[in-house]
mmCIF file with all atom_site columns, C-alpha atoms in Angstrom:
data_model
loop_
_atom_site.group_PDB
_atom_site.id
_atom_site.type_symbol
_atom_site.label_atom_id
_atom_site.label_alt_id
_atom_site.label_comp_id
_atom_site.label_asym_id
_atom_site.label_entity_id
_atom_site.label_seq_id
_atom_site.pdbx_PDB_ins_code
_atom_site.Cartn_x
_atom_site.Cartn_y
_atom_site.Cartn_z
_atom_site.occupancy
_atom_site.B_iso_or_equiv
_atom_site.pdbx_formal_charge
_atom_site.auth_seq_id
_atom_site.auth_comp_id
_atom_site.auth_asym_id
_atom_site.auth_atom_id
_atom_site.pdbx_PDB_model_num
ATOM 1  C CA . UNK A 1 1  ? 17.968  10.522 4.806  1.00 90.00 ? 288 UNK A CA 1
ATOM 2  C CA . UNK A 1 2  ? 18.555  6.725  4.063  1.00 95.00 ? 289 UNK A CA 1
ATOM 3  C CA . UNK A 1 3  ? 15.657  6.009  6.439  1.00 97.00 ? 290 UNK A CA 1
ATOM 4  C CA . UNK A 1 4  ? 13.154  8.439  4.568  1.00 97.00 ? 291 UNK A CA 1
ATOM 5  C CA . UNK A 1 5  ? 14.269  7.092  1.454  1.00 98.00 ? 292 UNK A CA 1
ATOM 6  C CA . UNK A 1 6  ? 13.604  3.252  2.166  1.00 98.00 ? 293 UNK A CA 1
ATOM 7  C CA . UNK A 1 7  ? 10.204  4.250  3.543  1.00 98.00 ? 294 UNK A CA 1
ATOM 8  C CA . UNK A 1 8  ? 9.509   5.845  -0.060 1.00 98.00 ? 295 UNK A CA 1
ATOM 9  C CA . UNK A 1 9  ? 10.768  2.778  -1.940 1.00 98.00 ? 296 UNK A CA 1
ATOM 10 C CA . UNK A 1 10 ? 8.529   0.729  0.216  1.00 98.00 ? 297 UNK A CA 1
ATOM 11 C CA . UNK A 1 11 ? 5.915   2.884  -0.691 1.00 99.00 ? 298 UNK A CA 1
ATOM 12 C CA . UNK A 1 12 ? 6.520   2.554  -4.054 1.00 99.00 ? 299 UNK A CA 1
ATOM 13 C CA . UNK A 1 13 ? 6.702   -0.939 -4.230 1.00 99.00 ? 300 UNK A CA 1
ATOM 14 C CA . UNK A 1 14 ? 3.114   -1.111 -2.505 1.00 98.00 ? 301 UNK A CA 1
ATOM 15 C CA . UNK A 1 15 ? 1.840   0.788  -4.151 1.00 98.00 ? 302 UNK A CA 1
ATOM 16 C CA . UNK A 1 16 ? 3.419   0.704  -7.803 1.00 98.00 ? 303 UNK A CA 1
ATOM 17 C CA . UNK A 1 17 ? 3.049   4.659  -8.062 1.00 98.00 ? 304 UNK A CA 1
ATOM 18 C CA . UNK A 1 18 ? 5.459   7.276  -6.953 1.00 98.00 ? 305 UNK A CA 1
ATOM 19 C CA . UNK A 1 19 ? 3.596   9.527  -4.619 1.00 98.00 ? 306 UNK A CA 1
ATOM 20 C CA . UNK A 1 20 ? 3.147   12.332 -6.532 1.00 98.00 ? 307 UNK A CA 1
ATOM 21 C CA . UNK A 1 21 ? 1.121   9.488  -8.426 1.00 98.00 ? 308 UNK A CA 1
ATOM 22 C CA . UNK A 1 22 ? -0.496  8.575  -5.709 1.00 98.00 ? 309 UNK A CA 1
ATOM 23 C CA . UNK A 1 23 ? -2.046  11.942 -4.945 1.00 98.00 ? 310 UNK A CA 1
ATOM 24 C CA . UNK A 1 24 ? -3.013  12.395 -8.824 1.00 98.00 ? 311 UNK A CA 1
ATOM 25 C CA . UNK A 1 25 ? -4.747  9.385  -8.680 1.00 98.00 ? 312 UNK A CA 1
ATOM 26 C CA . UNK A 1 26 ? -6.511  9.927  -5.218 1.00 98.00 ? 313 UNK A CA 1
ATOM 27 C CA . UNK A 1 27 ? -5.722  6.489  -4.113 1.00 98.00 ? 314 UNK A CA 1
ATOM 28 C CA . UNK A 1 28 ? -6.789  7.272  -0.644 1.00 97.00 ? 315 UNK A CA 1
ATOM 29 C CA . UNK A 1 29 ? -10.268 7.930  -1.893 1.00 97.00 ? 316 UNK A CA 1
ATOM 30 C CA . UNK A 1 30 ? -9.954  4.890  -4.059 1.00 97.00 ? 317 UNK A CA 1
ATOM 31 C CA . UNK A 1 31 ? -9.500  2.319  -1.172 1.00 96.00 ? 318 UNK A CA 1
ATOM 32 C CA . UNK A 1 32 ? -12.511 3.499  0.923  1.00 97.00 ? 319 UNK A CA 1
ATOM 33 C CA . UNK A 1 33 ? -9.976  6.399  3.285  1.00 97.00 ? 320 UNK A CA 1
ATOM 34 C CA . UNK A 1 34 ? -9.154  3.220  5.356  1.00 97.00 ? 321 UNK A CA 1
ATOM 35 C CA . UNK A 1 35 ? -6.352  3.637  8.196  1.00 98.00 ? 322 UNK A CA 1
ATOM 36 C CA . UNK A 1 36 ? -3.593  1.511  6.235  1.00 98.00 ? 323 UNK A CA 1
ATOM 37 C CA . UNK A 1 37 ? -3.995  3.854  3.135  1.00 98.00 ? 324 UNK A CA 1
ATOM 38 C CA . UNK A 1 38 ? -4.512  6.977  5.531  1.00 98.00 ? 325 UNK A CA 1
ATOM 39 C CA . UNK A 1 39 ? -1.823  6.268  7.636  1.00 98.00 ? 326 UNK A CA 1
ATOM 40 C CA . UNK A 1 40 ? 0.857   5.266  4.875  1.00 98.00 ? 327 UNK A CA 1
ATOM 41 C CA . UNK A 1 41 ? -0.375  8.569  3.208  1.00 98.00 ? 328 UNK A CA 1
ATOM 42 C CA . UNK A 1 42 ? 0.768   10.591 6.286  1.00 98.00 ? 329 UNK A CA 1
ATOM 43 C CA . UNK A 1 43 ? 4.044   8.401  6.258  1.00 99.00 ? 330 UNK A CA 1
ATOM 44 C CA . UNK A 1 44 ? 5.100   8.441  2.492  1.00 98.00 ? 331 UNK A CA 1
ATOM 45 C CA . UNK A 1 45 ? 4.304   12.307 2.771  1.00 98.00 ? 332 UNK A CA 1
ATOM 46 C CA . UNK A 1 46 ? 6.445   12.878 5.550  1.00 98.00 ? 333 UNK A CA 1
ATOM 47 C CA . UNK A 1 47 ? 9.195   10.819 4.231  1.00 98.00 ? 334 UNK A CA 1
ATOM 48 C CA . UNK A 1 48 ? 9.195   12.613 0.821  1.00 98.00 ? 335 UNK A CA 1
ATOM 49 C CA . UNK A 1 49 ? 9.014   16.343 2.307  1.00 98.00 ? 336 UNK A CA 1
ATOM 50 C CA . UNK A 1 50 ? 12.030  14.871 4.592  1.00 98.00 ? 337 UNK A CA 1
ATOM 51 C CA . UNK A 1 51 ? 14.194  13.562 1.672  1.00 97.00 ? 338 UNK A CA 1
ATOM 52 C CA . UNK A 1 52 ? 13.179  17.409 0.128  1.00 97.00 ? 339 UNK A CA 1
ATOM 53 C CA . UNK A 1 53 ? 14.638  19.137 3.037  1.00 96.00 ? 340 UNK A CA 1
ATOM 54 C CA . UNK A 1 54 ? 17.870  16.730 3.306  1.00 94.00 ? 341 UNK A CA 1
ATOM 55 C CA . UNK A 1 55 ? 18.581  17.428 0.333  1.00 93.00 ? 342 UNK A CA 1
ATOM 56 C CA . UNK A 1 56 ? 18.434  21.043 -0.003 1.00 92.00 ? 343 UNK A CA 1
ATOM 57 C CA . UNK A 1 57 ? 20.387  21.227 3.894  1.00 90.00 ? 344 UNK A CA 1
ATOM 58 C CA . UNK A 1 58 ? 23.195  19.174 2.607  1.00 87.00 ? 345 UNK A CA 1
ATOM 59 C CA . UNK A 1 59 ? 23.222  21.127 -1.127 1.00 86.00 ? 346 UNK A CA 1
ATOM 60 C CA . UNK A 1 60 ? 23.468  24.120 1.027  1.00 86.00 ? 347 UNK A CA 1
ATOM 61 C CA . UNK A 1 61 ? 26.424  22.411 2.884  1.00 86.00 ? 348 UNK A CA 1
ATOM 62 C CA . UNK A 1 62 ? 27.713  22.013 -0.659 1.00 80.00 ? 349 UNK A CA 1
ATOM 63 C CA . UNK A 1 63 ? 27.809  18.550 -0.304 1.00 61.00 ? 350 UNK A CA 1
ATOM 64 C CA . UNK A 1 64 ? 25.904  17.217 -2.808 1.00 56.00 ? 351 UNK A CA 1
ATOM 65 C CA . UNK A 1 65 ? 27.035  19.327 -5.866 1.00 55.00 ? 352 UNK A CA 1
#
C-alpha cells in the first residue's frame, strides 16, 4: 500500500490536483493526450483503485478500525 500511496503523492505534487481533480478537469485533454499525461493517468489510476482495495482488504481483516 505504501508504494501506491507515494505514487499518488507524486502525482499530486505534479500535478497540484488530487486525481479525482484531475479527471474533473480533463487534464489529459488539456495537455494535447500526450504519453507522459496518458501514461501517468493509467498509473495514478491504478495506484488510487489499489490504495481503495488495500484498504477495504485490511478493514475487512479488522485492521484498520
Amino acid at each position: 500500500m505504501a508504494h501506491y500511496e507515494n505514487l499518488d503523492r507524486g502525482f499530486q505534487k505534479k500535478y497540484g490536483v488530487s486525481f479525482e481533480e484531475f479527471e474533473e478537469k480533463n487534464v489529459v485533454k488539456k495537455k494535447g493526450f500526450s504519453w507522459e499525461v496518458e501514461s501517468d493517468a493509467m498509473a495514478w489510476e491504478q495506484a488510487v483503485d489499489g490504495i481503495k482495495t488495500m484498504r477495504t482488504r485490511l478493514e475487512d481483516l479488522d485492521v484498520l478500525k
